[in-house]
Amino acid sequence: AQSVSQHNHHVILSEAASLELGCNYSYGGTVNLFWYVQYPGQHLQLLLKYFSGDPLVKGIKGFEAEFIKSKFSFNLRKPSVQWSDTAEYFCAARSYNTDKLIFGTGTRLQVFP
Amino acid sequence: NAGVMQNPRHLVRRRGQEARLRCSPMKGHSHVYWYRQLPEEGLKFMVYLQKENIIDESGMPKERFSAEFPKEGPSILRIQQVVRGDSAAYFCASSQTGRDTEAFFGQGTRLTVV
């Protein structure tokens, strides 16, 4: 079955620390990959996406992610987090075979000033 | 261009009643996904629909839950005879096509069963 795994459930950082959140997906073949962010009390917003081409993808607010096909991974990174990055982060994948968009369980990020 | 619209935002139902959640996709979008979000459990896929067709309902409970996306009007997620365990936030997302396009999310409907 298709699945997306996020291994970090809760991450606590101080401002200016670097961030890396792990994401792995289970299926082979062509996939679309996404990172979404959900700020407290709000809906999901797209941070960045990968469809094809350059595996290093840059998104909004200084976030980037790298698609490593051999590792089935799409980790999210930010060199220096801010207090305003406190939110829940979701990785998602859509297989070309099914078009079904599947999410990981999310990572709660808390950034302290 | 309005975003994905979900209504109501909050819905309170007594056990045994029916809940109807509506999702109007963005203009030009013909693909809709429904998800359920519970605390500490992330977003659980429920159903994927295109206009007048259910493409994948593998995440829907077999009983009491149904979804539709008619040719005209919003997508509807219907929960019959609600139970306390149905209390959750339900989100819908829409996209132009099934692949190589991003999905946009609505604000969600928070269902509380009392």
PDB file of C-alpha atoms in Angstrom:
ATOM      1  CA  ALA A   1       0.000   0.000   0.000  1.00  0.00           C
ATOM      2  CA  GLN A   2       1.102   3.516  -0.686  1.00  0.00           C
ATOM      3  CA  SER A   3       2.366   5.344   2.373  1.00  0.00           C
ATOM      4  CA  VAL A   4       4.332   8.388   3.445  1.00  0.00           C
ATOM      5  CA  SER A   5       6.485   8.325   6.569  1.00  0.00           C
ATOM      6  CA  GLN A   6       7.597  11.259   8.655  1.00  0.00           C
ATOM      7  CA  HIS A   7       9.959  10.099  11.353  1.00  0.00           C
ATOM      8  CA  ASN A   8      10.147  13.291  13.380  1.00  0.00           C
ATOM      9  CA  HIS A   9       6.879  13.734  15.238  1.00  0.00           C
ATOM     10  CA  HIS A  10       7.849  16.687  17.377  1.00  0.00           C
ATOM     11  CA  VAL A  11      10.857  18.955  16.893  1.00  0.00           C
ATOM     12  CA  ILE A  12      11.879  21.748  19.230  1.00  0.00           C
ATOM     13  CA  LEU A  13      14.440  24.314  18.116  1.00  0.00           C
ATOM     14  CA  SER A  14      15.756  27.699  19.084  1.00  0.00           C
ATOM     15  CA  GLU A  15      15.582  30.563  16.628  1.00  0.00           C
ATOM     16  CA  ALA A  16      18.412  30.560  14.081  1.00  0.00           C
ATOM     17  CA  ALA A  17      18.918  26.803  14.389  1.00  0.00           C
ATOM     18  CA  SER A  18      18.915  24.742  11.215  1.00  0.00           C
ATOM     19  CA  LEU A  19      16.016  22.450  10.401  1.00  0.00           C
ATOM     20  CA  GLU A  20      15.748  19.169   8.572  1.00  0.00           C
ATOM     21  CA  LEU A  21      12.542  17.125   8.558  1.00  0.00           C
ATOM     22  CA  GLY A  22      12.586  13.648   7.114  1.00  0.00           C
ATOM     23  CA  CYS A  23      10.066  12.245   4.647  1.00  0.00           C
ATOM     24  CA  ASN A  24      10.035   8.882   2.904  1.00  0.00           C
ATOM     25  CA  TYR A  25       7.448   7.468   0.528  1.00  0.00           C
ATOM     26  CA  SER A  26       6.810   3.827  -0.173  1.00  0.00           C
ATOM     27  CA  TYR A  27       6.083   3.431  -3.865  1.00  0.00           C
ATOM     28  CA  GLY A  28       8.209   3.368  -6.968  1.00  0.00           C
ATOM     29  CA  GLY A  29       7.459   4.867 -10.309  1.00  0.00           C
ATOM     30  CA  THR A  30       6.765   8.499 -11.008  1.00  0.00           C
ATOM     31  CA  VAL A  31       5.588  10.564  -8.079  1.00  0.00           C
ATOM     32  CA  ASN A  32       4.705  14.127  -7.285  1.00  0.00           C
ATOM     33  CA  LEU A  33       6.005  15.250  -3.884  1.00  0.00           C
ATOM     34  CA  PHE A  34       4.846  18.081  -1.649  1.00  0.00           C
ATOM     35  CA  TRP A  35       5.425  19.760   1.680  1.00  0.00           C
ATOM     36  CA  TYR A  36       2.512  21.578   3.266  1.00  0.00           C
ATOM     37  CA  VAL A  37       2.445  23.709   6.415  1.00  0.00           C
ATOM     38  CA  GLN A  38      -0.446  24.163   8.815  1.00  0.00           C
ATOM     39  CA  TYR A  39      -0.236  27.093  11.211  1.00  0.00           C
ATOM     40  CA  PRO A  40      -2.326  26.804  14.387  1.00  0.00           C
ATOM     41  CA  GLY A  41      -6.021  26.975  13.608  1.00  0.00           C
ATOM     42  CA  GLN A  42      -5.496  27.330   9.881  1.00  0.00           C
ATOM     43  CA  HIS A  43      -5.764  25.205   6.759  1.00  0.00           C
ATOM     44  CA  LEU A  44      -2.887  23.605   4.912  1.00  0.00           C
ATOM     45  CA  GLN A  45      -0.763  25.767   2.671  1.00  0.00           C
ATOM     46  CA  LEU A  46       1.737  24.604   0.099  1.00  0.00           C
ATOM     47  CA  LEU A  47       5.410  25.194   0.963  1.00  0.00           C
ATOM     48  CA  LEU A  48       6.943  23.570  -2.072  1.00  0.00           C
ATOM     49  CA  LYS A  49       6.442  20.842  -4.644  1.00  0.00           C
ATOM     50  CA  TYR A  50       8.428  18.542  -6.873  1.00  0.00           C
ATOM     51  CA  PHE A  51       7.090  17.269 -10.198  1.00  0.00           C
ATOM     52  CA  SER A  52      10.228  16.735 -12.281  1.00  0.00           C
ATOM     53  CA  GLY A  53      13.586  18.291 -13.127  1.00  0.00           C
ATOM     54  CA  ASP A  54      16.032  19.687 -10.589  1.00  0.00           C
ATOM     55  CA  PRO A  55      15.731  17.519  -7.468  1.00  0.00           C
ATOM     56  CA  LEU A  56      16.549  20.480  -5.220  1.00  0.00           C
ATOM     57  CA  VAL A  57      13.374  22.465  -4.884  1.00  0.00           C
ATOM     58  CA  LYS A  58      13.080  25.892  -3.328  1.00  0.00           C
ATOM     59  CA  GLY A  59       9.833  27.003  -1.750  1.00  0.00           C
ATOM     60  CA  ILE A  60       8.413  29.914   0.143  1.00  0.00           C
ATOM     61  CA  LYS A  61       9.799  31.417   3.371  1.00  0.00           C
ATOM     62  CA  GLY A  62      13.319  30.078   2.794  1.00  0.00           C
ATOM     63  CA  PHE A  63      12.388  26.402   2.772  1.00  0.00           C
ATOM     64  CA  GLU A  64      13.881  23.887   0.380  1.00  0.00           C
ATOM     65  CA  ALA A  65      13.638  20.153  -0.151  1.00  0.00           C
ATOM     66  CA  GLU A  66      15.728  17.574  -1.942  1.00  0.00           C
ATOM     67  CA  PHE A  67      14.286  14.643  -3.845  1.00  0.00           C
ATOM     68  CA  ILE A  68      16.574  11.606  -3.648  1.00  0.00           C
ATOM     69  CA  LYS A  69      15.012   8.938  -5.811  1.00  0.00           C
ATOM     70  CA  SER A  70      17.334   6.144  -4.671  1.00  0.00           C
ATOM     71  CA  LYS A  71      16.329   6.736  -1.068  1.00  0.00           C
ATOM     72  CA  PHE A  72      12.636   7.432  -1.745  1.00  0.00           C
ATOM     73  CA  SER A  73      13.137  10.586   0.301  1.00  0.00           C
ATOM     74  CA  PHE A  74      12.055  14.212   0.121  1.00  0.00           C
ATOM     75  CA  ASN A  75      13.503  15.915   3.196  1.00  0.00           C
ATOM     76  CA  LEU A  76      12.621  19.492   4.077  1.00  0.00           C
ATOM     77  CA  ARG A  77      15.324  21.933   5.155  1.00  0.00           C
ATOM     78  CA  LYS A  78      15.719  25.496   6.327  1.00  0.00           C
ATOM     79  CA  PRO A  79      19.098  26.955   7.312  1.00  0.00           C
ATOM     80  CA  SER A  80      17.799  29.254  10.036  1.00  0.00           C
ATOM     81  CA  VAL A  81      14.334  28.921  11.567  1.00  0.00           C
ATOM     82  CA  GLN A  82      12.254  31.728  13.014  1.00  0.00           C
ATOM     83  CA  TRP A  83       9.670  31.777  15.777  1.00  0.00           C
ATOM     84  CA  SER A  84       7.012  32.272  13.086  1.00  0.00           C
ATOM     85  CA  ASP A  85       7.889  28.862  11.621  1.00  0.00           C
ATOM     86  CA  THR A  86       6.145  27.213  14.564  1.00  0.00           C
ATOM     87  CA  ALA A  87       3.558  25.014  12.850  1.00  0.00           C
ATOM     88  CA  GLU A  88       2.808  21.493  11.743  1.00  0.00           C
ATOM     89  CA  TYR A  89       4.517  20.264   8.584  1.00  0.00           C
ATOM     90  CA  PHE A  90       3.124  17.572   6.322  1.00  0.00           C
ATOM     91  CA  CYS A  91       4.851  15.670   3.572  1.00  0.00           C
ATOM     92  CA  ALA A  92       2.643  14.282   0.794  1.00  0.00           C
ATOM     93  CA  ALA A  93       3.074  12.126  -2.278  1.00  0.00           C
ATOM     94  CA  ARG A  94       0.955  11.380  -5.293  1.00  0.00           C
ATOM     95  CA  SER A  95       1.709   8.366  -7.450  1.00  0.00           C
ATOM     96  CA  TYR A  96       1.169   8.549 -11.183  1.00  0.00           C
ATOM     97  CA  ASN A  97      -0.407   5.109 -10.965  1.00  0.00           C
ATOM     98  CA  THR A  98      -3.305   6.131  -8.766  1.00  0.00           C
ATOM     99  CA  ASP A  99      -3.371   9.954  -8.570  1.00  0.00           C
ATOM    100  CA  LYS A 100      -4.189   9.491  -4.891  1.00  0.00           C
ATOM    101  CA  LEU A 101      -2.596  12.169  -2.684  1.00  0.00           C
ATOM    102  CA  ILE A 102      -1.328  10.612   0.548  1.00  0.00           C
ATOM    103  CA  PHE A 103      -0.017  12.487   3.575  1.00  0.00           C
ATOM    104  CA  GLY A 104       2.395  11.613   6.325  1.00  0.00           C
ATOM    105  CA  THR A 105       1.380  11.950   9.950  1.00  0.00           C
ATOM    106  CA  GLY A 106       2.985  15.360  10.250  1.00  0.00           C
ATOM    107  CA  THR A 107       5.791  16.924  12.292  1.00  0.00           C
ATOM    108  CA  ARG A 108       5.063  19.513  14.899  1.00  0.00           C
ATOM    109  CA  LEU A 109       7.762  22.158  14.970  1.00  0.00           C
ATOM    110  CA  GLN A 110       8.141  24.488  17.923  1.00  0.00           C
ATOM    111  CA  VAL A 111      10.630  27.334  17.666  1.00  0.00           C
ATOM    112  CA  PHE A 112      11.559  29.227  20.788  1.00  0.00           C
ATOM    113  CA  PRO A 113      12.970  32.765  20.682  1.00  0.00           C
TER     114      PRO A 113
ATOM    115  CA  ASN B   1     -10.494  33.568  -7.859  1.00  0.00           C
ATOM    116  CA  ALA B   2     -11.941  32.258  -4.648  1.00  0.00           C
ATOM    117  CA  GLY B   3     -10.140  29.453  -2.914  1.00  0.00           C
ATOM    118  CA  VAL B   4     -11.589  26.130  -1.868  1.00  0.00           C
ATOM    119  CA  MET B   5     -14.698  26.835   0.166  1.00  0.00           C
ATOM    120  CA  GLN B   6     -15.942  24.497   2.842  1.00  0.00           C
ATOM    121  CA  ASN B   7     -19.085  24.909   4.861  1.00  0.00           C
ATOM    122  CA  PRO B   8     -20.065  24.890   7.516  1.00  0.00           C
ATOM    123  CA  ARG B   9     -16.867  25.700   9.405  1.00  0.00           C
ATOM    124  CA  HIS B  10     -18.256  24.204  12.576  1.00  0.00           C
ATOM    125  CA  LEU B  11     -20.975  21.587  12.832  1.00  0.00           C
ATOM    126  CA  VAL B  12     -22.454  20.115  15.981  1.00  0.00           C
ATOM    127  CA  ARG B  13     -24.568  17.001  15.717  1.00  0.00           C
ATOM    128  CA  ARG B  14     -26.151  14.708  18.279  1.00  0.00           C
ATOM    129  CA  ARG B  15     -25.393  11.025  18.109  1.00  0.00           C
ATOM    130  CA  GLY B  16     -27.546   9.371  15.455  1.00  0.00           C
ATOM    131  CA  GLN B  17     -28.047  12.482  13.325  1.00  0.00           C
ATOM    132  CA  GLU B  18     -26.697  13.042   9.842  1.00  0.00           C
ATOM    133  CA  ALA B  19     -23.810  15.366   8.994  1.00  0.00           C
ATOM    134  CA  ARG B  20     -23.426  16.911   5.547  1.00  0.00           C
ATOM    135  CA  LEU B  21     -20.155  18.636   4.750  1.00  0.00           C
ATOM    136  CA  ARG B  22     -19.808  20.717   1.605  1.00  0.00           C
ATOM    137  CA  CYS B  23     -16.783  21.551  -0.469  1.00  0.00           C
ATOM    138  CA  SER B  24     -16.743  23.912  -3.431  1.00  0.00           C
ATOM    139  CA  PRO B  25     -13.504  23.473  -5.360  1.00  0.00           C
ATOM    140  CA  MET B  26     -11.584  26.289  -6.921  1.00  0.00           C
ATOM    141  CA  LYS B  27     -12.839  27.432 -10.297  1.00  0.00           C
ATOM    142  CA  GLY B  28     -11.626  25.134 -13.039  1.00  0.00           C
ATOM    143  CA  HIS B  29     -10.762  22.303 -10.656  1.00  0.00           C
ATOM    144  CA  SER B  30     -12.400  18.970 -11.350  1.00  0.00           C
ATOM    145  CA  HIS B  31     -10.604  16.809  -8.779  1.00  0.00           C
ATOM    146  CA  VAL B  32     -11.536  16.728  -5.096  1.00  0.00           C
ATOM    147  CA  TYR B  33      -9.972  14.935  -2.153  1.00  0.00           C
ATOM    148  CA  TRP B  34     -11.443  14.546   1.335  1.00  0.00           C
ATOM    149  CA  TYR B  35      -9.344  14.010   4.458  1.00  0.00           C
ATOM    150  CA  ARG B  36     -10.025  13.548   8.142  1.00  0.00           C
ATOM    151  CA  GLN B  37      -7.684  15.046  10.713  1.00  0.00           C
ATOM    152  CA  LEU B  38      -7.519  13.856  14.282  1.00  0.00           C
ATOM    153  CA  PRO B  39      -5.060  15.177  16.882  1.00  0.00           C
ATOM    154  CA  GLU B  40      -1.693  13.418  16.671  1.00  0.00           C
ATOM    155  CA  GLU B  41      -2.858  11.411  13.634  1.00  0.00           C
ATOM    156  CA  GLY B  42      -2.192  13.693  10.704  1.00  0.00           C
ATOM    157  CA  LEU B  43      -4.343  13.750   7.601  1.00  0.00           C
ATOM    158  CA  LYS B  44      -6.048  10.503   6.758  1.00  0.00           C
ATOM    159  CA  PHE B  45      -7.115  10.069   3.142  1.00  0.00           C
ATOM    160  CA  MET B  46     -10.800   9.283   2.757  1.00  0.00           C
ATOM    161  CA  VAL B  47     -11.900   9.627  -0.849  1.00  0.00           C
ATOM    162  CA  TYR B  48     -10.827  11.002  -4.223  1.00  0.00           C
ATOM    163  CA  LEU B  49     -13.461  12.150  -6.688  1.00  0.00           C
ATOM    164  CA  GLN B  50     -13.707  13.659 -10.109  1.00  0.00           C
ATOM    165  CA  LYS B  51     -16.868  15.192 -11.473  1.00  0.00           C
ATOM    166  CA  GLU B  52     -19.635  12.561 -11.204  1.00  0.00           C
ATOM    167  CA  ASN B  53     -17.129   9.800 -10.415  1.00  0.00           C
ATOM    168  CA  ILE B  54     -15.640   8.274  -7.316  1.00  0.00           C
ATOM    169  CA  ILE B  55     -12.062   7.390  -8.260  1.00  0.00           C
ATOM    170  CA  ASP B  56     -10.793   5.974  -4.982  1.00  0.00           C
ATOM    171  CA  GLU B  57     -12.751   5.528  -1.752  1.00  0.00           C
ATOM    172  CA  SER B  58     -10.332   3.176  -0.057  1.00  0.00           C
ATOM    173  CA  GLY B  59     -10.088   5.437   2.997  1.00  0.00           C
ATOM    174  CA  MET B  60     -13.801   5.672   3.636  1.00  0.00           C
ATOM    175  CA  PRO B  61     -15.406   3.556   6.344  1.00  0.00           C
ATOM    176  CA  LYS B  62     -17.643   0.968   4.705  1.00  0.00           C
ATOM    177  CA  GLU B  63     -20.729   2.045   6.570  1.00  0.00           C
ATOM    178  CA  ARG B  64     -22.395   5.393   7.236  1.00  0.00           C
ATOM    179  CA  PHE B  65     -19.967   7.432   5.076  1.00  0.00           C
ATOM    180  CA  SER B  66     -20.573   8.463   1.481  1.00  0.00           C
ATOM    181  CA  ALA B  67     -19.303  11.129  -0.881  1.00  0.00           C
ATOM    182  CA  GLU B  68     -20.386  12.626  -4.141  1.00  0.00           C
ATOM    183  CA  PHE B  69     -19.222  15.273  -6.582  1.00  0.00           C
ATOM    184  CA  PRO B  70     -22.087  16.042  -8.937  1.00  0.00           C
ATOM    185  CA  LYS B  71     -21.815  17.696 -12.319  1.00  0.00           C
ATOM    186  CA  GLU B  72     -23.167  20.885 -10.807  1.00  0.00           C
ATOM    187  CA  GLY B  73     -22.662  22.050  -7.254  1.00  0.00           C
ATOM    188  CA  PRO B  74     -20.274  21.244  -4.445  1.00  0.00           C
ATOM    189  CA  SER B  75     -18.828  17.946  -3.360  1.00  0.00           C
ATOM    190  CA  ILE B  76     -20.679  16.503  -0.396  1.00  0.00           C
ATOM    191  CA  LEU B  77     -19.341  14.252   2.333  1.00  0.00           C
ATOM    192  CA  ARG B  78     -22.235  12.636   4.160  1.00  0.00           C
ATOM    193  CA  ILE B  79     -22.001  10.879   7.485  1.00  0.00           C
ATOM    194  CA  GLN B  80     -25.137   9.092   8.593  1.00  0.00           C
ATOM    195  CA  GLN B  81     -25.964   8.177  12.189  1.00  0.00           C
ATOM    196  CA  VAL B  82     -22.950   9.987  13.577  1.00  0.00           C
ATOM    197  CA  VAL B  83     -21.097   8.655  16.609  1.00  0.00           C
ATOM    198  CA  ARG B  84     -18.698  10.364  19.009  1.00  0.00           C
ATOM    199  CA  GLY B  85     -15.732   8.877  17.161  1.00  0.00           C
ATOM    200  CA  ASP B  86     -16.665  10.853  14.039  1.00  0.00           C
ATOM    201  CA  SER B  87     -15.699  14.082  15.805  1.00  0.00           C
ATOM    202  CA  ALA B  88     -12.768  15.478  13.836  1.00  0.00           C
ATOM    203  CA  ALA B  89     -11.726  18.144  11.374  1.00  0.00           C
ATOM    204  CA  TYR B  90     -12.604  17.282   7.791  1.00  0.00           C
ATOM    205  CA  PHE B  91     -10.629  18.951   5.031  1.00  0.00           C
ATOM    206  CA  CYS B  92     -11.175  18.939   1.333  1.00  0.00           C
ATOM    207  CA  ALA B  93      -8.669  19.811  -1.346  1.00  0.00           C
ATOM    208  CA  SER B  94      -9.069  20.415  -5.046  1.00  0.00           C
ATOM    209  CA  SER B  95      -6.744  20.302  -8.035  1.00  0.00           C
ATOM    210  CA  GLN B  96      -7.032  20.945 -11.743  1.00  0.00           C
ATOM    211  CA  THR B  97      -5.971  17.467 -12.742  1.00  0.00           C
ATOM    212  CA  GLY B  98      -4.852  14.352 -10.946  1.00  0.00           C
ATOM    213  CA  ARG B  99      -1.135  14.775 -11.477  1.00  0.00           C
ATOM    214  CA  ASP B 100       1.511  17.448 -11.887  1.00  0.00           C
ATOM    215  CA  THR B 101      -0.719  20.021 -10.240  1.00  0.00           C
ATOM    216  CA  GLU B 102      -0.884  21.091  -6.648  1.00  0.00           C
ATOM    217  CA  ALA B 103      -3.867  20.562  -4.404  1.00  0.00           C
ATOM    218  CA  PHE B 104      -5.390  23.558  -2.636  1.00  0.00           C
ATOM    219  CA  PHE B 105      -7.059  23.106   0.732  1.00  0.00           C
ATOM    220  CA  GLY B 106     -10.183  24.531   2.245  1.00  0.00           C
ATOM    221  CA  GLN B 107     -10.464  25.835   5.796  1.00  0.00           C
ATOM    222  CA  GLY B 108     -12.010  22.615   6.981  1.00  0.00           C
ATOM    223  CA  THR B 109     -15.180  21.660   8.825  1.00  0.00           C
ATOM    224  CA  ARG B 110     -14.857  20.829  12.483  1.00  0.00           C
ATOM    225  CA  LEU B 111     -17.495  18.246  13.350  1.00  0.00           C
ATOM    226  CA  THR B 112     -18.407  17.736  16.975  1.00  0.00           C
ATOM    227  CA  VAL B 113     -20.738  14.922  17.934  1.00  0.00           C
ATOM    228  CA  VAL B 114     -22.396  15.330  21.309  1.00  0.00           C
TER     229      VAL B 114
END
